XYZ file of C-alpha atoms in Angstrom:
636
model
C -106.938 -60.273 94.695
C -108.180 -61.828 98.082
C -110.943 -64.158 96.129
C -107.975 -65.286 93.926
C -105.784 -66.310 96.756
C -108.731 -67.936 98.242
C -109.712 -70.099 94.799
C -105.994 -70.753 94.544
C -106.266 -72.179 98.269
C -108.865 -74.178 97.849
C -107.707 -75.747 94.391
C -104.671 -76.302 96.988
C -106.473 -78.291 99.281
C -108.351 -80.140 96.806
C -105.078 -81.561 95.549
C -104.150 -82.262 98.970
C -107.191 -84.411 99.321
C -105.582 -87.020 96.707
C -102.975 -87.565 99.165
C -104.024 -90.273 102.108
C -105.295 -89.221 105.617
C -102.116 -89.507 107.789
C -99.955 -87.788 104.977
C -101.892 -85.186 105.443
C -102.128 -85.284 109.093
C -98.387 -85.418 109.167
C -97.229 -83.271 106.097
C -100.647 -81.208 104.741
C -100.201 -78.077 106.925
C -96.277 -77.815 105.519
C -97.311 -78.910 102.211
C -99.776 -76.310 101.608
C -97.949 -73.639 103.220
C -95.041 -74.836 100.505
C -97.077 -74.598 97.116
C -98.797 -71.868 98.377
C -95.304 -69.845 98.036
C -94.622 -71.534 94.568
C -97.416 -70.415 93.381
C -97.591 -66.657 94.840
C -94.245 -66.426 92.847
C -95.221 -68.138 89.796
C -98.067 -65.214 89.693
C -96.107 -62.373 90.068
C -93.904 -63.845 87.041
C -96.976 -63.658 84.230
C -99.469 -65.814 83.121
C -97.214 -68.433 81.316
C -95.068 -69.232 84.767
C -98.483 -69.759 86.437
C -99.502 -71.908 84.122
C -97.187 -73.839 83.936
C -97.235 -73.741 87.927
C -100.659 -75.627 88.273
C -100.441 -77.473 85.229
C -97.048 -78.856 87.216
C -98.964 -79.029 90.441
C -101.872 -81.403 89.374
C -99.200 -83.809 87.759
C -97.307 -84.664 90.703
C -100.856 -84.392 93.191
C -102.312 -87.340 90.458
C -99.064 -89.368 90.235
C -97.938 -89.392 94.002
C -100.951 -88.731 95.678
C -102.517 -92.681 94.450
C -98.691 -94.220 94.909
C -98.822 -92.926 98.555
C -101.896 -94.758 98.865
C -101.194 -97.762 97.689
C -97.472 -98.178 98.688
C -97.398 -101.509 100.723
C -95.335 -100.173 103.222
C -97.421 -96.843 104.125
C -100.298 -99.577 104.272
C -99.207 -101.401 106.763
C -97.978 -98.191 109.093
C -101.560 -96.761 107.608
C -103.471 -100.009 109.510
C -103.015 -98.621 113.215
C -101.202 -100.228 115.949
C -101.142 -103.640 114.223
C -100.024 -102.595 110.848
C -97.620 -100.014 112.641
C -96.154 -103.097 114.575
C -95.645 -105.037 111.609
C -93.461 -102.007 109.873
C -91.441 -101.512 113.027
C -91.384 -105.308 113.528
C -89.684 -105.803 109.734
C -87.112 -102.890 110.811
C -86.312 -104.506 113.807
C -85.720 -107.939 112.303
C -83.465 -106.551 108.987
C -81.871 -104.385 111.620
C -80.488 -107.923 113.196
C -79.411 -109.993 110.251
C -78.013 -113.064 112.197
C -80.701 -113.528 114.619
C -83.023 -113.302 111.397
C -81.472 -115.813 109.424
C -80.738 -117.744 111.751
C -84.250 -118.150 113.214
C -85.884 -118.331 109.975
C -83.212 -121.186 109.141
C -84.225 -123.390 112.259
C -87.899 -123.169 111.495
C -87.207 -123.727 107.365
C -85.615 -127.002 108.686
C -87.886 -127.887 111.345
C -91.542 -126.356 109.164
C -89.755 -127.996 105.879
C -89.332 -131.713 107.507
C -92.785 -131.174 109.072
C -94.236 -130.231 105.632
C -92.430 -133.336 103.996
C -94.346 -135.716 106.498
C -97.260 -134.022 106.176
C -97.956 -134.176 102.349
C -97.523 -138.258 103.096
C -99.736 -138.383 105.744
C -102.326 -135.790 103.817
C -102.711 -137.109 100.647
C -102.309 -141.079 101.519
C -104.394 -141.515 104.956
C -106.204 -138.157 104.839
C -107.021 -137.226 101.349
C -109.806 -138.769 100.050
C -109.202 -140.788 96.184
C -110.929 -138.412 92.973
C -113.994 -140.870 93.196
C -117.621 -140.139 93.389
C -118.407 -140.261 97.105
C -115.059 -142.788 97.866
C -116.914 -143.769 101.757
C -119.724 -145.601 99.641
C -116.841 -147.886 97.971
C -115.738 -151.384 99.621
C -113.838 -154.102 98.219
C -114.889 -157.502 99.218
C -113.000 -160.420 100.136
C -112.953 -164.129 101.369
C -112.104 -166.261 104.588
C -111.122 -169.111 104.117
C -110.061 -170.183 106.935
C -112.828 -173.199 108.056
C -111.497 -175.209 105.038
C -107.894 -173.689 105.360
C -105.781 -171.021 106.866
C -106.601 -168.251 104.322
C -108.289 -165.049 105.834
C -108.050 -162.460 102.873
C -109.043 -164.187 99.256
C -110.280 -163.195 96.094
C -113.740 -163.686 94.667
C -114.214 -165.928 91.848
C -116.605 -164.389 88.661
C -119.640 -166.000 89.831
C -119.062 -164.208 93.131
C -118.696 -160.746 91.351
C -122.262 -161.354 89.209
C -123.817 -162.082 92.445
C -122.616 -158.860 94.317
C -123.465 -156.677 91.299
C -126.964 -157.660 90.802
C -127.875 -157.890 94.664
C -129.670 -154.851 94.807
C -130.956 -153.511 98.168
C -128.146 -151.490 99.788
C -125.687 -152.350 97.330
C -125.965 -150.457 94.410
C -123.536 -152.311 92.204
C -119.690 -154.101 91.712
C -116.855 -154.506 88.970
C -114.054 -157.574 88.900
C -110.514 -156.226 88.675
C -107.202 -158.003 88.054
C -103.958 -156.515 87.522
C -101.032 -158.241 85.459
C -97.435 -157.423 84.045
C -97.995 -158.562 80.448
C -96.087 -157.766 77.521
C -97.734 -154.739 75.489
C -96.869 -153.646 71.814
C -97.886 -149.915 72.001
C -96.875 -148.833 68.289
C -96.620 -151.266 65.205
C -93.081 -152.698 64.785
C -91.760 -151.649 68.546
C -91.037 -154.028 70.550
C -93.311 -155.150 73.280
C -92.768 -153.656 76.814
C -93.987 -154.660 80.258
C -96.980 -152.586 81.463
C -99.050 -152.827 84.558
C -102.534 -153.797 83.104
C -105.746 -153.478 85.164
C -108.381 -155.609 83.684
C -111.709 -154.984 84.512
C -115.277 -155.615 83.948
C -117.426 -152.672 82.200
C -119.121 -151.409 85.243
C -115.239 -150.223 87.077
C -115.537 -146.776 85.780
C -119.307 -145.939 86.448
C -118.269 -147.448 90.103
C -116.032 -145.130 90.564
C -118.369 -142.682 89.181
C -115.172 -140.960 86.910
C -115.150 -139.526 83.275
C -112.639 -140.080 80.550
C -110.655 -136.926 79.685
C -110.775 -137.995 75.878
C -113.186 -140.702 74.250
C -115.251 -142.868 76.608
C -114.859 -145.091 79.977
C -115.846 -148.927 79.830
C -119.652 -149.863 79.168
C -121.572 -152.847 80.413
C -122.172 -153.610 76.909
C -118.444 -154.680 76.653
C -118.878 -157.512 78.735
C -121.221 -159.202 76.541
C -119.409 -162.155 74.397
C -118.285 -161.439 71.170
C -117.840 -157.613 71.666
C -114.492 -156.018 70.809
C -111.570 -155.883 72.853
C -111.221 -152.313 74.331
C -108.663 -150.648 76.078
C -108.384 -146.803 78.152
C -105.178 -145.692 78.469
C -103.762 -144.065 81.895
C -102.812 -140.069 81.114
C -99.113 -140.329 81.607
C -98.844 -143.393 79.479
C -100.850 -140.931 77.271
C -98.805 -138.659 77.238
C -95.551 -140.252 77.328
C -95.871 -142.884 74.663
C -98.628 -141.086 72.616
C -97.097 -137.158 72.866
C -100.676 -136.191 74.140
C -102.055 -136.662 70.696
C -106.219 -136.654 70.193
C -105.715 -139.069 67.164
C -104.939 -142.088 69.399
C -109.013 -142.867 69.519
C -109.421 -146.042 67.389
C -105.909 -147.265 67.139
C -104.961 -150.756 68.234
C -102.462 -152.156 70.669
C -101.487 -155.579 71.476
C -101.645 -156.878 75.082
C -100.285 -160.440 75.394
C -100.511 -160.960 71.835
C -104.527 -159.842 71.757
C -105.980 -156.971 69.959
C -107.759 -153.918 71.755
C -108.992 -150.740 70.522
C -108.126 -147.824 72.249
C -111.393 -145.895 73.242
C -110.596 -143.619 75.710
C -108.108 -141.422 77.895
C -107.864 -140.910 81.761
C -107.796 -137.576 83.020
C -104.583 -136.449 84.996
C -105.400 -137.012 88.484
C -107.094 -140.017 88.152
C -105.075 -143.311 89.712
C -106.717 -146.482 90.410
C -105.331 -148.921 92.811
C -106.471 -152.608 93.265
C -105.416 -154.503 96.562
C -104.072 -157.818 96.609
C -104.064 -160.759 98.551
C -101.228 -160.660 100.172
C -99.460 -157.967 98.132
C -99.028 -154.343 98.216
C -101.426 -152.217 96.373
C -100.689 -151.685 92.761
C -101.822 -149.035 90.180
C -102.049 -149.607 86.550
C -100.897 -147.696 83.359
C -103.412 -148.924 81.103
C -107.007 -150.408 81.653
C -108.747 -153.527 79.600
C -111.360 -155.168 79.234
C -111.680 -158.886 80.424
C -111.812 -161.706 77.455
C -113.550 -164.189 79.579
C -116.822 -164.366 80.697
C -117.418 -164.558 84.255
C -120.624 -166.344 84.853
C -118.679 -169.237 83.195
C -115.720 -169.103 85.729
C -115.083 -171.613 88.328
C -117.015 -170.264 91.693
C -114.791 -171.923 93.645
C -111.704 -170.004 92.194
C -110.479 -166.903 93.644
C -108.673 -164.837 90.398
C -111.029 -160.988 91.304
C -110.435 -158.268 92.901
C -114.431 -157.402 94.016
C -114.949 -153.443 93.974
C -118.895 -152.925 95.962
C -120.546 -149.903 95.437
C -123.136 -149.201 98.528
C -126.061 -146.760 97.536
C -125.984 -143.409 98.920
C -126.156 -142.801 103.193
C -126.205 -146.197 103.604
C -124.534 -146.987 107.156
C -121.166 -149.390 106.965
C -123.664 -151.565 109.427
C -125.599 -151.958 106.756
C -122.997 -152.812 104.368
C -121.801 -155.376 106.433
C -124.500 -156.947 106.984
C -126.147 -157.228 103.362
C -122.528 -158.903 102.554
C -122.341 -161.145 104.982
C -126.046 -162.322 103.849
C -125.524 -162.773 100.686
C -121.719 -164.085 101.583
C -123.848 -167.107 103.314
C -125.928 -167.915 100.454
C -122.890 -168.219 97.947
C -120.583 -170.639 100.823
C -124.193 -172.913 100.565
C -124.550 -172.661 97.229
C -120.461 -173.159 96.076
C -118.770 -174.658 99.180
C -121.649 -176.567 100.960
C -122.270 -174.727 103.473
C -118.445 -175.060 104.878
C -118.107 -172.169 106.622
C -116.768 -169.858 104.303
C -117.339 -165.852 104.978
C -117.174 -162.619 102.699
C -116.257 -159.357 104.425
C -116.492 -156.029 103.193
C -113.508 -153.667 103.885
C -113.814 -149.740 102.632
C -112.082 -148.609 99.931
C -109.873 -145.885 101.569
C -109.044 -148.409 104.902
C -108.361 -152.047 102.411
C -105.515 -149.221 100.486
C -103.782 -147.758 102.999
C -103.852 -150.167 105.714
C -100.298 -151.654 104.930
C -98.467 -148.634 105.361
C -100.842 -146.506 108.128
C -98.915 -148.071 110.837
C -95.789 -146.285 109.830
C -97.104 -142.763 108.408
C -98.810 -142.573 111.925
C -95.707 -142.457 113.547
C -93.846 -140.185 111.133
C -96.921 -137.861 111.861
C -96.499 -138.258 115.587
C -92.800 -137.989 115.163
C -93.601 -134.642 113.113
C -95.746 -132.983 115.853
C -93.261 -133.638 118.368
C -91.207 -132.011 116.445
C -93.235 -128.161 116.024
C -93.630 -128.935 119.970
C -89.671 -129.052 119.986
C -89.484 -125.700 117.528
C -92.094 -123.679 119.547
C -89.854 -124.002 122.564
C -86.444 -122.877 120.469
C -88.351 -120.146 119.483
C -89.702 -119.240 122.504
C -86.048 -119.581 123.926
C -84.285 -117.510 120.733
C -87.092 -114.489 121.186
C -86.544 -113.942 125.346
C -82.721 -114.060 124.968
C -83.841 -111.549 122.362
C -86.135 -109.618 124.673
C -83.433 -110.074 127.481
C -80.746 -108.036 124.616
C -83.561 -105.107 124.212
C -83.932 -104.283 127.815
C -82.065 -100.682 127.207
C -84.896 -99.489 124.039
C -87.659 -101.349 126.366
C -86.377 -98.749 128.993
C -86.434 -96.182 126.825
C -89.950 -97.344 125.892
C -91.633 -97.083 128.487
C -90.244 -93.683 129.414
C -91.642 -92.216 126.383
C -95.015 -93.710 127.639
C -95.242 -96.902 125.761
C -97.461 -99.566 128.089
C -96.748 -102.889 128.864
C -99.533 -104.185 126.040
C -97.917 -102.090 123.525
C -94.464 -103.905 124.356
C -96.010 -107.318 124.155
C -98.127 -106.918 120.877
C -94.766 -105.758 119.466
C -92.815 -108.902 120.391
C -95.492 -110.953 119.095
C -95.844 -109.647 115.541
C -91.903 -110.382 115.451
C -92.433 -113.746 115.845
C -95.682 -113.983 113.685
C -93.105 -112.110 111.308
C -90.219 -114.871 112.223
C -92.822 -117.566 111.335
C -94.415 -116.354 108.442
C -90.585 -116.267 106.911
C -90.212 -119.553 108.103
C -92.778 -121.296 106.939
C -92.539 -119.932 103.983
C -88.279 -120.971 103.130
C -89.953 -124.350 104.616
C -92.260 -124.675 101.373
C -89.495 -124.457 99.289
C -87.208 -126.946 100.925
C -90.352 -129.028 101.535
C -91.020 -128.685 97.914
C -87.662 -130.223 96.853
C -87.907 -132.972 100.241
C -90.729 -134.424 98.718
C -89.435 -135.033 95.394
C -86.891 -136.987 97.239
C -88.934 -138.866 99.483
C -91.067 -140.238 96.304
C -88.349 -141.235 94.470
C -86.858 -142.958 97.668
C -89.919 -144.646 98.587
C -90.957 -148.187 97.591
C -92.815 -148.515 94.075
C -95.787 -149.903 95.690
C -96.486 -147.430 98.099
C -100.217 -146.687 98.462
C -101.170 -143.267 96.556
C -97.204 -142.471 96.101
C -97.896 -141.200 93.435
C -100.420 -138.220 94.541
C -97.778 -137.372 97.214
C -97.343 -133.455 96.821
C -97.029 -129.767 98.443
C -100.381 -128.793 97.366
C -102.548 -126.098 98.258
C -103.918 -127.765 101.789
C -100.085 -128.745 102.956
C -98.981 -125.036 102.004
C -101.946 -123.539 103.737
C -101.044 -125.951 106.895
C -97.531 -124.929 106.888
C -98.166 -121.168 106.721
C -100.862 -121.538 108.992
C -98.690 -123.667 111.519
C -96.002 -121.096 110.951
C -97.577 -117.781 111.967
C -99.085 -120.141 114.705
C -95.998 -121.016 116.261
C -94.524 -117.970 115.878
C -97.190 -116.316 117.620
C -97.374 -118.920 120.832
C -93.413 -118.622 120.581
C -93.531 -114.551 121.033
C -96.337 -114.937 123.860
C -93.605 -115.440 126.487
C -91.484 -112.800 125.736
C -94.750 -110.774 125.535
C -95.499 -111.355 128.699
C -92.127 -110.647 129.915
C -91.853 -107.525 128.332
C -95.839 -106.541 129.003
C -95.184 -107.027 133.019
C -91.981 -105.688 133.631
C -92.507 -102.323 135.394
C -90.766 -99.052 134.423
C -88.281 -98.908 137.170
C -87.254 -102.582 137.109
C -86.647 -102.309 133.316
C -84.289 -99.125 133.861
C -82.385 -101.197 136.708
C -81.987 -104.115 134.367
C -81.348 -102.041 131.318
C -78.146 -100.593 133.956
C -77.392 -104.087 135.167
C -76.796 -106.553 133.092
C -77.603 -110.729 134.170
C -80.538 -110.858 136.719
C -84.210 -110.028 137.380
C -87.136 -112.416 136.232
C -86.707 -113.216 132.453
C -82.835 -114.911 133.531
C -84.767 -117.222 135.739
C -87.746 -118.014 132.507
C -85.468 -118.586 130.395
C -83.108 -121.393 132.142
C -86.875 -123.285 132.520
C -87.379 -122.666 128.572
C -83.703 -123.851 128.511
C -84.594 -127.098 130.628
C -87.898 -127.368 128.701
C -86.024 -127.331 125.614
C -83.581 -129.968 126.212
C -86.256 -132.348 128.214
C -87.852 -132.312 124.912
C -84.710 -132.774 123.151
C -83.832 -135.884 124.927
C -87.146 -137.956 124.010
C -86.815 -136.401 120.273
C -83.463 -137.946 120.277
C -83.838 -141.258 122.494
C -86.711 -141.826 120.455
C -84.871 -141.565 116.907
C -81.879 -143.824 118.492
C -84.181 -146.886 119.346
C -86.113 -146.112 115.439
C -82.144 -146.263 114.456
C -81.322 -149.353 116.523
C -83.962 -150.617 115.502
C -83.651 -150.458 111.680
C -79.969 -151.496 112.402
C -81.142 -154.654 113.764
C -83.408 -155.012 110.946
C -80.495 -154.704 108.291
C -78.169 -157.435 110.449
C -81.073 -159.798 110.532
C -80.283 -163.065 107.999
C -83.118 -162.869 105.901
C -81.852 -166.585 104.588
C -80.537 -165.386 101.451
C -77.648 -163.251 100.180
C -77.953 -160.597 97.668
C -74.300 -159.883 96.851
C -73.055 -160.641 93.320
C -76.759 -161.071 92.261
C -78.672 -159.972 89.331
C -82.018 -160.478 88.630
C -84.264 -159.896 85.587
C -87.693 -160.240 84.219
C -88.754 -163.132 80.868
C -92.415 -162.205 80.147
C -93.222 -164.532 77.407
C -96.336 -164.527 75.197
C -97.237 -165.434 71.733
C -98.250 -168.391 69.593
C -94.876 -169.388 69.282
C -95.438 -170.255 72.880
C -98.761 -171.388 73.883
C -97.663 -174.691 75.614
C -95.717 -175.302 78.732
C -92.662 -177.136 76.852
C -92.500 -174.412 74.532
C -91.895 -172.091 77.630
C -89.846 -174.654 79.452
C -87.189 -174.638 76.279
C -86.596 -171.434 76.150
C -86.100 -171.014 79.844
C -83.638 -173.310 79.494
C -82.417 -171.792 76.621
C -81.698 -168.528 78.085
C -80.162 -170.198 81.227
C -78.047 -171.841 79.269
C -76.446 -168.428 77.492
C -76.681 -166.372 80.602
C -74.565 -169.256 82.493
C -72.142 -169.122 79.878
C -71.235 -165.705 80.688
C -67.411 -164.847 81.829
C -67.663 -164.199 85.519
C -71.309 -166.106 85.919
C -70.594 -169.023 88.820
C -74.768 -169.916 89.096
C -77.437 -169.172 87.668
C -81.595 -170.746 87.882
C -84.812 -169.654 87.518
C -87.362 -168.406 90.085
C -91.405 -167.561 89.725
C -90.938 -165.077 92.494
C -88.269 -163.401 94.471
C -87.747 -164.444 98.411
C -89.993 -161.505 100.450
C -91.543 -160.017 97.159
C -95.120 -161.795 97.381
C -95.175 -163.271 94.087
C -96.041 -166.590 94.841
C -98.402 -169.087 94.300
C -100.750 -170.630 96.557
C -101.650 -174.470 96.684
C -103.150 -176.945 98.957
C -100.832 -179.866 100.114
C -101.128 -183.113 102.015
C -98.193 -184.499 104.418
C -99.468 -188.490 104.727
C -98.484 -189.282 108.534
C -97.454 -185.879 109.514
C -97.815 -185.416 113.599
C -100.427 -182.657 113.051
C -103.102 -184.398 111.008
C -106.351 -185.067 112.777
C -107.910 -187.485 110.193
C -110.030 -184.724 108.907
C -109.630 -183.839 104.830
C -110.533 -179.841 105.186
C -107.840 -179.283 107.965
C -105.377 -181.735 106.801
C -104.955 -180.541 103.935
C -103.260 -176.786 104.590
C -102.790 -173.815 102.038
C -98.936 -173.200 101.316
C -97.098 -170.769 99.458
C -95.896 -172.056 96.658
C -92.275 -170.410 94.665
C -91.339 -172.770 91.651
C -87.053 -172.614 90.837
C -84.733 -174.526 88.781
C -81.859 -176.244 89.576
C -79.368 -173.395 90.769
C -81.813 -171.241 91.818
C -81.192 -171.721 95.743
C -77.371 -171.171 95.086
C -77.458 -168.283 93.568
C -79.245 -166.795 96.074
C -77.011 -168.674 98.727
C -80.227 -170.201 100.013
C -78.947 -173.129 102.545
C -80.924 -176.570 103.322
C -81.724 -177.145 106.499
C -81.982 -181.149 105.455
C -82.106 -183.094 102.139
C -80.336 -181.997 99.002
């Protein structure tokens, strides 16, 4: 009998041994001493009762025994004094509702407008473009400005051929121009306006990217006489196409030419070329040129010039192999009159319009987390302050000071991990806004998202500032001696933490103030912006778009009669008071750019190159100017 109670005890304890370590160092002894009564009695009732005893016995020991283990919550109180912290920490916080949601609310606002800022200032200045080593890629301009005042141009073909068959440090270039002709995607639509990037063959291998579907552009499609090709961008892909694979080999029209469609951009890919003048600009849909560029006129500017460097080479380097070869073409195409070519890299020529501004968002950001660890700081000692009573009790049971402090510092890891986590979804939806509110020629708007490296950041920056927020109620709690605590846990409104807490109090608001006095002159200032006369009214007006192509129009007086045409109709229109015709909107850009001569004007100094100046140049019909309420400051 005594060698089957000992078998049955050690079958016992093998069961046991499914069950984690602290379960058994907390339960095992009470546990065994349990089932071994169940089963003395199951014994003593016949064979089937026993049976059935054990047969019970191993079901629950496999079923419970692995759920104890991997339960999250016995996990964490399974990790030590960390993990123990954490579970206590959790209790503590769902224990106090309002301070919980209330905390986590200020830092979802505070994280979320942070994480907004940040995905701008991450994925335009930071990020670098889905290019083959981007730092190796320069565009390349000219200055003009010893024959007139001109300091960013465009390259003319010539210019292009030269760059790309250099050699030495630069490994390569490509000529891009991008246009807002009318495109007929589908036989029998009618034709919309697309943003078309045309390019010479080499843009793609530049960039060093793949088509998702068919091929990229070829140097062979430069040659004369080869077909027309086009690649289309994926959304317009996807949008006008549905995503089908069959689109390889159909034909579109693009200003009343014909291109085959050979290939299909993959998802993230975006292309931007920067203008003279202008905001960059992405495309929907690439081309190929239809002139030949060796034939151009040198002394045009009409290119975009895209420089490839070869691998490690310094930006010294760069520099210098342009401006070389920059020399040689202003001897060979402008006489030697002084006219330069710069490079400028990729990443810097795209962004630099808007960097200004994103640099003091980001500024404006971290000032803000500065702002937010202090409130939390503040919010966790008054909390500290309100626990003085179980920090009493604490330490009487023998908890140290450490043990006090690592506990109010997981709380507000905890606090910030919540945080920053409700920020993510608010910065999730704040983004969405701020792309649809921004202009449509922001750099890379586009590619502005919550991705992985913002949500990391956030979380990160979270846990961070929770943690630096809980240090000084840690320190608080971790130096306040046993008897003080039970004289401040009996009287209520001194000792030291009354007196750290005013200074987070002052801290807080000091910081407040510049926050605030800061966003009032950003708010003046954009008031003062909006009341300035920009010397034209927009009230009342209505402006549209008349792309015009075809052979029904190939001639200027051809163009020039319908113009009138459709001024004529739109001014007949009940309510219409003006109405003219403008090549480009007042502040958009879009103008032209001509030299002029002033005969006897003050400033001439009898010298052709400087007398004869580079002006902007916006062509308008008569009503034009008063429909835009532009006044004349003399003439008629």
């Amino acid at each position: 009998m005594s060698g089957h109670t000992s078998f049955r005890g050690t079958a016992l304890r093998l069961l046991l041994r499914l069950y984690p370590r602290d379960f058994r160092d907390d339960v095992g002894g009470e546990w065994l001493a349990s089932y071994e009564r169940r089963a003395a009695a199951a014994a003593a009732a016949g064979v089937l009762p026993y049976a059935a005893f054990w047969a019970r016995a191993v079901s629950d020991s496999v079923r419970n025994g692995p759920g104890e283990r991997m339960n999250p919550g016995v996990w964490w109180r399974r990790r030590g004094g960390w993990g123990l912290d954490m579970h206590r920490a959790t209790r503590r916080l769902l224990r106090a509702p309002g301070f919980t949601l209330a905390t986590v609310g200020t830092l979802a606002v505070g994280l979320g407008s942070f994480a907004v800022v940040w995905s701008a200032v991450d994925n335009v200045l930071l990020e670098p473009p889905a290019y083959k080593t981007p730092g190796d890629l320069y565009f390349v301009w000219r200055d003009y400005r010893a024959i007139f005042d001109l300091d960013r141009g465009w390259l003319s073909g010539p210019d292009v051929l030269a760059f790309d068959t250099a050699g030495g440090v630069l490994a390569g270039a490509a000529a891009v121009r991008r246009d807002l002709p009318p495109v007929i995607l589908n036989p029998g639509t009618p034709p919309r306006e697309l943003a078309v990037m045309s390019a010479s063959g080499g843009l793609f291998g530049l960039l060093g990217v793949e088509a998702a579907l068919g091929r990229t552009f070829t140097p062979a499609d430069d040659e004369p006489g080869s077909p027309r090709v086009a690649v289309l961008g994926h959304e317009l892909w996807v949008n006008e196409f549905g995503a089908s694979r069959d689109v390889l080999g159909r034909t579109i029209r693009v200003d009343d030419e014909q291109f085959g469609i050979v290939g299909v951009m993959p998802r993230p890919f975006r292309f931007a070329r920067h203008g003279s003048g202008v905001p960059p600009a992405t495309a929907e849909l690439y081309v190929t040129f239809s002139v030949d560029l060796a034939a151009e006129n040198p002394g045009s500017g009409s290119y975009a010039g895209l420089v490839r460097a070869r691998p490690g080479t310094p930006p010294d380097a760069v520099h210098a192999a342009v401006e070389r070869l920059g020399r040689q073409l202003d001897e060979h195409y402008f006489q030697g009159r002084g006219v330069r070519y710069f490079p400028v890299p990729l990443m810097a020529d795209l962004v630099a319009p808007i960097r200004p501004a994103l640099t003091v968002l980001g500024a404006a950001a971290a000032f803000l987390v500065l702002v937010l660890t202090v409130n939390l700081a503040t919010l966790l000692l008054g909390r500290a302050a309100q626990r003085e009573r179980e920090f009493a009790v604490s330490r009487a049971l023998g908890a140290d000071g450490w043990t006090l402090g690592r506990a109010a510092l997981m709380e507000g890891a905890l606090l910030g991990l919540l945080g920053a986590g409700a920020a993510l979804l608010l910065a999730l939806w704040g983004t969405s806004l701020l792309v649809e509110m921004a202009p449509a020629d922001l750099p890379r708007r586009g590619e502005i998202a919550v991705d992985g490296s913002v949500a990391a950041t956030v979380l990160i920056l979270g846990v961070a500032l929770g943690i630096v927020g809980g240090i000084v109620p840690a320190l608080w709690a971790s130096r306040t001696h046993l008897s003080h605590a039970l004289r401040q846990a009996a009287v209520r409104g001194g000792g030291g933490h009354t007196r750290m807490r005013r200074g987070m109090v002052v801290m807080q608001v000091a910081l407040s103030l510049v926050l605030l006095a800061a966003g009032g002159v950003l708010v003046r200032s954009f008031e003062a912006l909006l009341r300035s006369d920009p010397g034209f009214r927009t009230e009342g007006a209505v402006t549209f778009r008349i792309p015009v192509s075809g052979p029904a129009y190939d001639s200027v007086s051809a163009v020039n009669a319908l113009h009138d045409r459709i001024l004529t109709a739109v001014g007949a229109l009940p309510g219409v008071q003006q109405v003219g015709g403008i090549s480009g909107l007042p502040l958009s850009g879009d103008v032209s750019q001509l030299t002029v001569s002033f005969p006897g004007a003050p400033g001439n100094t009898g010298q052709a190159e400087h007398d004869v100046p580079l002006v902007d140049v916006v062509s308008v019909t008569e009503g034009a100017l008063g429909a835009l309420s532009i006044r004349l400051l003399d003439g008629e």
